[in-house]
Structure formats: structure tokens, C-alpha cells
Amino acid sequence: MKHAVIFDLDGTLLNTLEDLRSAVNAALSLRGLPPRSTEEVRQFVGNGIRNLMRRALPAGTEEAEIDAALADFKQYYGAHIHDSTVPYDGIPELLSSLRRRGIRVGVLSNKIDAASQQLIRHFFPGQTDVVFGEHEGIPRKPDPTSCQLVMEQLGVKPEEVLYVGDSGVDMQTANNAGLTAVGVTWGFRDRQDLIQNGADVLADEPAQILDMLDR
């Protein structure tokens, strides 16, 4: 029996892609660069916003210019963080069901912590126990450190946890932390990416995760 579920945020709980794309393109526009498509941004996300901006900029861009573009990205995104962002169908109902069953719920994201906290407060108030975004000095996923910190706060052991995410980074995180890796197929990556990176099981809709609690 599982006692907790740890979710990724972008591409798992929330479809944040259009707001991320808008922020990327706002930073690019300030530099006279052409915009990136939704599909390009989909492939760029997953390893933190600095890497997102690095990938969006031309190859070979100097670090100082990446820093400047990242600052512009953050300013725009902070003002437009949920203009187009929405929960995936079935996610609010899933979180409510987990609450009723007494299952602990954590959120672990490579998005900066302040933005992660803001989105969860806005879309899922009172529905989570721990929200943990990117912190300076703590390695990002797929390093297991942040996941272990979330488990400590939830008061659970690895064998008691489902880790739910939409990317290879998430599946690697779950494997590195010794958790059951649940890959969701409604997010930013495809089934093959999830399988190749160690998914133990795939979920095509949120309600299926409830059935996995007893495994």
C-alpha cells in the first residue's frame, strides 16, 4: 500500500507550456531573435529555466547573455505565470480523491520554488502537503536529493511512494530515489521517452493513478 504520491508540476499537474513559450519569446524578442514554437519549447523544458533559456538561445551564446535573457524571462513569466496555464483534465478530481483517502501529496519541480508555490496556491489550494521547487545549493532532478527531502517532510519511506511525472528526468529521479516511477502520457514527452528512462508503469489518465496505490 502506498501512503504518498509525489508529483512533478509542469506537464504532469499543469499544462504550463503556452505561458513558458510566451516568456521565452518575450526574452528572445528583446534581442531581435525569432520566436520559438510550442513544440520547440516542449522539448526544451524539464531541466530548469536556465537550461530552457540556454536551449532557446542560439548555440554558443555567452553565459552573460544567457543570464540577461533569463532575467527577462523571469520578469515576464512572473507577470504572466498563469495567463494560459490550466490543470490537466482529471487532476483536480485525482487530488481530491487522494485527500479523501488520507494519501500524502507532494509536488517536486525543477521550476524555481517561488513560481512552484504560486501555481499550487492558485490552482490547488489545500490539496498538497509539500511543494518543493528549485533551491539554490540543492541539485535539480534527476539527482535524488530534493526527492529525499520531500519524503522526509512527508514522513514516508521510498517503498511507500508513487512518483508521478511526464518526462525522462522524472523517471530517472524516481529510479535514483528508489520510488515506483509512474509515467503520464498526457504531458510534454512521449511514451517511448518514459519507457526508455525507466518508467515502471504508464498512466493514460489521472484516475488510473488511484488504482496503483495498492500495488
PDB file of C-alpha atoms in Angstrom:
ATOM      1  CA  MET A   1       0.000   0.000   0.000  1.00  0.00           C
ATOM      2  CA  LYS A   2       1.324   3.417  -0.942  1.00  0.00           C
ATOM      3  CA  HIS A   3       0.962   6.233   1.570  1.00  0.00           C
ATOM      4  CA  ALA A   4       2.138   9.156  -0.559  1.00  0.00           C
ATOM      5  CA  VAL A   5       2.284  10.418  -4.125  1.00  0.00           C
ATOM      6  CA  ILE A   6       4.919  12.897  -5.292  1.00  0.00           C
ATOM      7  CA  PHE A   7       4.008  14.730  -8.482  1.00  0.00           C
ATOM      8  CA  ASP A   8       6.052  16.657 -10.983  1.00  0.00           C
ATOM      9  CA  LEU A   9       4.419  20.005 -11.807  1.00  0.00           C
ATOM     10  CA  ASP A  10       4.855  21.165 -15.424  1.00  0.00           C
ATOM     11  CA  GLY A  11       3.399  18.628 -17.835  1.00  0.00           C
ATOM     12  CA  THR A  12       2.001  16.487 -15.018  1.00  0.00           C
ATOM     13  CA  LEU A  13      -0.376  18.557 -12.891  1.00  0.00           C
ATOM     14  CA  LEU A  14      -0.485  21.698 -15.030  1.00  0.00           C
ATOM     15  CA  ASN A  15      -0.177  22.436 -18.723  1.00  0.00           C
ATOM     16  CA  THR A  16       2.166  25.416 -18.443  1.00  0.00           C
ATOM     17  CA  LEU A  17       3.557  25.214 -21.957  1.00  0.00           C
ATOM     18  CA  GLU A  18       1.959  28.283 -23.525  1.00  0.00           C
ATOM     19  CA  ASP A  19       2.968  30.588 -20.680  1.00  0.00           C
ATOM     20  CA  LEU A  20       6.524  29.238 -20.794  1.00  0.00           C
ATOM     21  CA  ARG A  21       6.613  29.761 -24.559  1.00  0.00           C
ATOM     22  CA  SER A  22       5.352  33.327 -24.208  1.00  0.00           C
ATOM     23  CA  ALA A  23       8.044  34.136 -21.644  1.00  0.00           C
ATOM     24  CA  VAL A  24      10.786  32.574 -23.757  1.00  0.00           C
ATOM     25  CA  ASN A  25       9.670  34.515 -26.803  1.00  0.00           C
ATOM     26  CA  ALA A  26       9.417  37.775 -24.864  1.00  0.00           C
ATOM     27  CA  ALA A  27      13.094  37.410 -23.924  1.00  0.00           C
ATOM     28  CA  LEU A  28      14.043  36.472 -27.479  1.00  0.00           C
ATOM     29  CA  SER A  29      12.106  39.398 -28.928  1.00  0.00           C
ATOM     30  CA  LEU A  30      14.063  41.867 -26.801  1.00  0.00           C
ATOM     31  CA  ARG A  31      17.185  40.549 -28.560  1.00  0.00           C
ATOM     32  CA  GLY A  32      15.767  40.670 -32.069  1.00  0.00           C
ATOM     33  CA  LEU A  33      15.677  36.887 -32.256  1.00  0.00           C
ATOM     34  CA  PRO A  34      12.913  34.851 -33.927  1.00  0.00           C
ATOM     35  CA  PRO A  35      10.311  33.188 -31.687  1.00  0.00           C
ATOM     36  CA  ARG A  36      10.384  29.550 -30.722  1.00  0.00           C
ATOM     37  CA  SER A  37       7.431  27.285 -31.481  1.00  0.00           C
ATOM     38  CA  THR A  38       5.349  25.496 -28.881  1.00  0.00           C
ATOM     39  CA  GLU A  39       6.883  22.185 -29.940  1.00  0.00           C
ATOM     40  CA  GLU A  40      10.413  23.544 -29.587  1.00  0.00           C
ATOM     41  CA  VAL A  41       9.705  24.827 -26.084  1.00  0.00           C
ATOM     42  CA  ARG A  42       8.116  21.480 -25.219  1.00  0.00           C
ATOM     43  CA  GLN A  43      11.448  19.810 -25.934  1.00  0.00           C
ATOM     44  CA  PHE A  44      13.466  22.459 -24.090  1.00  0.00           C
ATOM     45  CA  VAL A  45      11.724  22.191 -20.697  1.00  0.00           C
ATOM     46  CA  GLY A  46      12.469  19.780 -17.861  1.00  0.00           C
ATOM     47  CA  ASN A  47      15.906  20.728 -16.536  1.00  0.00           C
ATOM     48  CA  GLY A  48      15.199  24.136 -15.005  1.00  0.00           C
ATOM     49  CA  ILE A  49      14.584  27.533 -16.572  1.00  0.00           C
ATOM     50  CA  ARG A  50      18.241  28.398 -17.108  1.00  0.00           C
ATOM     51  CA  ASN A  51      18.606  25.355 -19.335  1.00  0.00           C
ATOM     52  CA  LEU A  52      15.304  26.236 -21.002  1.00  0.00           C
ATOM     53  CA  MET A  53      16.639  29.682 -21.885  1.00  0.00           C
ATOM     54  CA  ARG A  54      20.024  28.302 -22.900  1.00  0.00           C
ATOM     55  CA  ARG A  55      18.377  25.925 -25.358  1.00  0.00           C
ATOM     56  CA  ALA A  56      16.108  28.644 -26.741  1.00  0.00           C
ATOM     57  CA  LEU A  57      19.006  30.995 -27.477  1.00  0.00           C
ATOM     58  CA  PRO A  58      21.366  30.430 -30.421  1.00  0.00           C
ATOM     59  CA  ALA A  59      24.080  27.834 -29.873  1.00  0.00           C
ATOM     60  CA  GLY A  60      27.222  29.363 -28.448  1.00  0.00           C
ATOM     61  CA  THR A  61      25.500  32.239 -26.644  1.00  0.00           C
ATOM     62  CA  GLU A  62      27.782  33.555 -23.907  1.00  0.00           C
ATOM     63  CA  GLU A  63      26.904  32.918 -20.276  1.00  0.00           C
ATOM     64  CA  ALA A  64      26.420  36.607 -19.516  1.00  0.00           C
ATOM     65  CA  GLU A  65      23.836  36.894 -22.276  1.00  0.00           C
ATOM     66  CA  ILE A  66      22.057  33.759 -21.017  1.00  0.00           C
ATOM     67  CA  ASP A  67      21.904  35.399 -17.585  1.00  0.00           C
ATOM     68  CA  ALA A  68      20.413  38.566 -19.072  1.00  0.00           C
ATOM     69  CA  ALA A  69      17.862  36.650 -21.121  1.00  0.00           C
ATOM     70  CA  LEU A  70      16.941  34.576 -18.082  1.00  0.00           C
ATOM     71  CA  ALA A  71      16.307  37.751 -16.081  1.00  0.00           C
ATOM     72  CA  ASP A  72      13.962  38.991 -18.813  1.00  0.00           C
ATOM     73  CA  PHE A  73      12.243  35.602 -18.917  1.00  0.00           C
ATOM     74  CA  LYS A  74      11.673  35.682 -15.153  1.00  0.00           C
ATOM     75  CA  GLN A  75      10.276  39.206 -15.232  1.00  0.00           C
ATOM     76  CA  TYR A  76       7.779  38.374 -17.975  1.00  0.00           C
ATOM     77  CA  TYR A  77       6.835  34.967 -16.568  1.00  0.00           C
ATOM     78  CA  GLY A  78       6.279  36.376 -13.101  1.00  0.00           C
ATOM     79  CA  ALA A  79       3.686  38.763 -14.511  1.00  0.00           C
ATOM     80  CA  HIS A  80       2.008  36.159 -16.761  1.00  0.00           C
ATOM     81  CA  ILE A  81       2.530  32.920 -14.845  1.00  0.00           C
ATOM     82  CA  HIS A  82      -0.984  31.567 -15.301  1.00  0.00           C
ATOM     83  CA  ASP A  83      -2.424  33.520 -18.225  1.00  0.00           C
ATOM     84  CA  SER A  84      -2.914  30.309 -20.223  1.00  0.00           C
ATOM     85  CA  THR A  85      -1.918  27.625 -17.710  1.00  0.00           C
ATOM     86  CA  VAL A  86      -4.616  25.088 -16.802  1.00  0.00           C
ATOM     87  CA  PRO A  87      -4.787  21.825 -14.842  1.00  0.00           C
ATOM     88  CA  TYR A  88      -4.946  18.710 -16.966  1.00  0.00           C
ATOM     89  CA  ASP A  89      -8.367  17.083 -17.148  1.00  0.00           C
ATOM     90  CA  GLY A  90      -8.952  14.864 -14.137  1.00  0.00           C
ATOM     91  CA  ILE A  91      -6.145  16.279 -11.982  1.00  0.00           C
ATOM     92  CA  PRO A  92      -8.331  18.275  -9.540  1.00  0.00           C
ATOM     93  CA  GLU A  93     -10.516  15.203  -9.047  1.00  0.00           C
ATOM     94  CA  LEU A  94      -7.453  12.995  -8.511  1.00  0.00           C
ATOM     95  CA  LEU A  95      -6.046  15.297  -5.835  1.00  0.00           C
ATOM     96  CA  SER A  96      -9.417  15.427  -4.079  1.00  0.00           C
ATOM     97  CA  SER A  97      -9.626  11.630  -4.113  1.00  0.00           C
ATOM     98  CA  LEU A  98      -6.126  11.314  -2.663  1.00  0.00           C
ATOM     99  CA  ARG A  99      -7.088  13.755   0.086  1.00  0.00           C
ATOM    100  CA  ARG A 100     -10.194  11.721   0.963  1.00  0.00           C
ATOM    101  CA  ARG A 101      -8.115   8.547   1.201  1.00  0.00           C
ATOM    102  CA  GLY A 102      -5.591  10.170   3.515  1.00  0.00           C
ATOM    103  CA  ILE A 103      -2.757   9.891   0.996  1.00  0.00           C
ATOM    104  CA  ARG A 104       0.043  12.411   1.490  1.00  0.00           C
ATOM    105  CA  VAL A 105       0.720  14.580  -1.582  1.00  0.00           C
ATOM    106  CA  GLY A 106       3.993  16.221  -2.540  1.00  0.00           C
ATOM    107  CA  VAL A 107       4.988  18.303  -5.556  1.00  0.00           C
ATOM    108  CA  LEU A 108       8.598  18.308  -6.747  1.00  0.00           C
ATOM    109  CA  SER A 109       9.622  20.557  -9.625  1.00  0.00           C
ATOM    110  CA  ASN A 110      12.723  21.914 -11.340  1.00  0.00           C
ATOM    111  CA  LYS A 111      10.780  25.180 -11.668  1.00  0.00           C
ATOM    112  CA  ILE A 112      12.005  27.846  -9.265  1.00  0.00           C
ATOM    113  CA  ASP A 113      10.439  27.391  -5.851  1.00  0.00           C
ATOM    114  CA  ALA A 114       8.559  30.705  -5.692  1.00  0.00           C
ATOM    115  CA  ALA A 115       6.827  30.014  -9.015  1.00  0.00           C
ATOM    116  CA  SER A 116       6.006  26.437  -7.986  1.00  0.00           C
ATOM    117  CA  GLN A 117       4.475  27.629  -4.722  1.00  0.00           C
ATOM    118  CA  GLN A 118       2.482  30.347  -6.514  1.00  0.00           C
ATOM    119  CA  LEU A 119       0.983  27.961  -9.054  1.00  0.00           C
ATOM    120  CA  ILE A 120      -0.004  25.377  -6.464  1.00  0.00           C
ATOM    121  CA  ARG A 121      -1.630  28.033  -4.250  1.00  0.00           C
ATOM    122  CA  HIS A 122      -3.563  29.359  -7.224  1.00  0.00           C
ATOM    123  CA  PHE A 123      -4.776  26.096  -8.737  1.00  0.00           C
ATOM    124  CA  PHE A 124      -4.773  23.569  -5.872  1.00  0.00           C
ATOM    125  CA  PRO A 125      -5.173  25.384  -2.536  1.00  0.00           C
ATOM    126  CA  GLY A 126      -5.186  22.977   0.393  1.00  0.00           C
ATOM    127  CA  GLN A 127      -4.654  19.944  -1.840  1.00  0.00           C
ATOM    128  CA  THR A 128      -0.955  19.310  -1.200  1.00  0.00           C
ATOM    129  CA  ASP A 129       1.248  18.726   1.832  1.00  0.00           C
ATOM    130  CA  VAL A 130       4.668  19.686   0.469  1.00  0.00           C
ATOM    131  CA  VAL A 131       5.699  21.792  -2.531  1.00  0.00           C
ATOM    132  CA  PHE A 132       9.391  21.875  -3.388  1.00  0.00           C
ATOM    133  CA  GLY A 133      10.846  23.752  -6.359  1.00  0.00           C
ATOM    134  CA  GLU A 134      14.369  24.640  -7.370  1.00  0.00           C
ATOM    135  CA  HIS A 135      16.511  25.796  -4.422  1.00  0.00           C
ATOM    136  CA  GLU A 136      19.986  27.258  -4.659  1.00  0.00           C
ATOM    137  CA  GLY A 137      22.555  24.747  -3.465  1.00  0.00           C
ATOM    138  CA  ILE A 138      20.302  21.709  -3.927  1.00  0.00           C
ATOM    139  CA  PRO A 139      20.848  19.676  -7.111  1.00  0.00           C
ATOM    140  CA  ARG A 140      17.951  19.569  -9.559  1.00  0.00           C
ATOM    141  CA  LYS A 141      16.207  16.398 -10.624  1.00  0.00           C
ATOM    142  CA  PRO A 142      17.185  13.728 -11.604  1.00  0.00           C
ATOM    143  CA  ASP A 143      19.517  13.963  -8.612  1.00  0.00           C
ATOM    144  CA  PRO A 144      17.535  12.277  -5.793  1.00  0.00           C
ATOM    145  CA  THR A 145      18.435  14.814  -3.088  1.00  0.00           C
ATOM    146  CA  SER A 146      15.345  17.005  -3.473  1.00  0.00           C
ATOM    147  CA  CYS A 147      13.088  13.961  -3.662  1.00  0.00           C
ATOM    148  CA  GLN A 148      14.585  12.616  -0.446  1.00  0.00           C
ATOM    149  CA  LEU A 149      13.952  15.967   1.240  1.00  0.00           C
ATOM    150  CA  VAL A 150      10.309  15.863   0.155  1.00  0.00           C
ATOM    151  CA  MET A 151       9.943  12.311   1.502  1.00  0.00           C
ATOM    152  CA  GLU A 152      11.381  13.435   4.837  1.00  0.00           C
ATOM    153  CA  GLN A 153       8.798  16.211   5.037  1.00  0.00           C
ATOM    154  CA  LEU A 154       6.014  13.793   4.104  1.00  0.00           C
ATOM    155  CA  GLY A 155       7.232  11.246   6.654  1.00  0.00           C
ATOM    156  CA  VAL A 156       7.336   8.313   4.229  1.00  0.00           C
ATOM    157  CA  LYS A 157       9.786   5.676   3.034  1.00  0.00           C
ATOM    158  CA  PRO A 158      10.659   5.069  -0.646  1.00  0.00           C
ATOM    159  CA  GLU A 159       8.636   1.868  -0.857  1.00  0.00           C
ATOM    160  CA  GLU A 160       5.538   3.802   0.261  1.00  0.00           C
ATOM    161  CA  VAL A 161       5.669   6.366  -2.543  1.00  0.00           C
ATOM    162  CA  LEU A 162       4.488   6.708  -6.129  1.00  0.00           C
ATOM    163  CA  TYR A 163       6.460   9.250  -8.117  1.00  0.00           C
ATOM    164  CA  VAL A 164       4.378  10.661 -10.982  1.00  0.00           C
ATOM    165  CA  GLY A 165       5.887  12.625 -13.858  1.00  0.00           C
ATOM    166  CA  ASP A 166       5.802  13.222 -17.591  1.00  0.00           C
ATOM    167  CA  SER A 167       9.479  13.143 -18.579  1.00  0.00           C
ATOM    168  CA  GLY A 168      12.582  11.030 -18.667  1.00  0.00           C
ATOM    169  CA  VAL A 169      14.058  13.291 -15.984  1.00  0.00           C
ATOM    170  CA  ASP A 170      11.152  12.343 -13.710  1.00  0.00           C
ATOM    171  CA  MET A 171      11.563   8.628 -14.346  1.00  0.00           C
ATOM    172  CA  GLN A 172      15.285   8.894 -13.616  1.00  0.00           C
ATOM    173  CA  THR A 173      14.505  10.819 -10.424  1.00  0.00           C
ATOM    174  CA  ALA A 174      12.148   8.104  -9.218  1.00  0.00           C
ATOM    175  CA  ASN A 175      14.673   5.379 -10.010  1.00  0.00           C
ATOM    176  CA  ASN A 176      17.505   7.255  -8.330  1.00  0.00           C
ATOM    177  CA  ALA A 177      15.412   7.701  -5.179  1.00  0.00           C
ATOM    178  CA  GLY A 178      14.102   4.126  -5.139  1.00  0.00           C
ATOM    179  CA  LEU A 179      10.465   5.033  -5.836  1.00  0.00           C
ATOM    180  CA  THR A 180       7.856   3.487  -8.124  1.00  0.00           C
ATOM    181  CA  ALA A 181       8.066   5.518 -11.341  1.00  0.00           C
ATOM    182  CA  VAL A 182       4.696   6.367 -12.913  1.00  0.00           C
ATOM    183  CA  GLY A 183       4.971   7.981 -16.339  1.00  0.00           C
ATOM    184  CA  VAL A 184       1.989  10.034 -17.510  1.00  0.00           C
ATOM    185  CA  THR A 185       1.287  10.198 -21.226  1.00  0.00           C
ATOM    186  CA  TRP A 186      -0.672  13.475 -21.281  1.00  0.00           C
ATOM    187  CA  GLY A 187       2.361  15.716 -20.665  1.00  0.00           C
ATOM    188  CA  PHE A 188       5.352  17.112 -22.531  1.00  0.00           C
ATOM    189  CA  ARG A 189       7.079  13.852 -23.532  1.00  0.00           C
ATOM    190  CA  ASP A 190       6.016  10.701 -25.372  1.00  0.00           C
ATOM    191  CA  ARG A 191       5.566   7.136 -24.148  1.00  0.00           C
ATOM    192  CA  GLN A 192       8.895   5.970 -25.578  1.00  0.00           C
ATOM    193  CA  ASP A 193      10.837   8.589 -23.634  1.00  0.00           C
ATOM    194  CA  LEU A 194       9.168   7.473 -20.409  1.00  0.00           C
ATOM    195  CA  ILE A 195       9.818   3.785 -21.066  1.00  0.00           C
ATOM    196  CA  GLN A 196      13.426   4.312 -22.109  1.00  0.00           C
ATOM    197  CA  ASN A 197      14.120   6.257 -18.922  1.00  0.00           C
ATOM    198  CA  GLY A 198      12.781   3.641 -16.535  1.00  0.00           C
ATOM    199  CA  ALA A 199       9.031   4.048 -16.077  1.00  0.00           C
ATOM    200  CA  ASP A 200       7.645   1.171 -14.018  1.00  0.00           C
ATOM    201  CA  VAL A 201       4.121   1.817 -15.263  1.00  0.00           C
ATOM    202  CA  LEU A 202       2.326   4.296 -17.532  1.00  0.00           C
ATOM    203  CA  ALA A 203      -0.889   6.198 -16.847  1.00  0.00           C
ATOM    204  CA  ASP A 204      -3.024   7.495 -19.715  1.00  0.00           C
ATOM    205  CA  GLU A 205      -5.430   9.360 -17.451  1.00  0.00           C
ATOM    206  CA  PRO A 206      -5.194  10.635 -13.863  1.00  0.00           C
ATOM    207  CA  ALA A 207      -7.820   8.288 -12.412  1.00  0.00           C
ATOM    208  CA  GLN A 208      -5.569   5.312 -13.160  1.00  0.00           C
ATOM    209  CA  ILE A 209      -3.136   6.505 -10.508  1.00  0.00           C
ATOM    210  CA  LEU A 210      -5.682   5.661  -7.814  1.00  0.00           C
ATOM    211  CA  ASP A 211      -5.566   2.015  -8.884  1.00  0.00           C
ATOM    212  CA  MET A 212      -1.789   1.989  -8.445  1.00  0.00           C
ATOM    213  CA  LEU A 213      -1.904   2.824  -4.738  1.00  0.00           C
ATOM    214  CA  ASP A 214      -2.459  -0.797  -3.727  1.00  0.00           C
ATOM    215  CA  ARG A 215       0.359  -2.220  -5.816  1.00  0.00           C
TER     216      ARG A 215
END
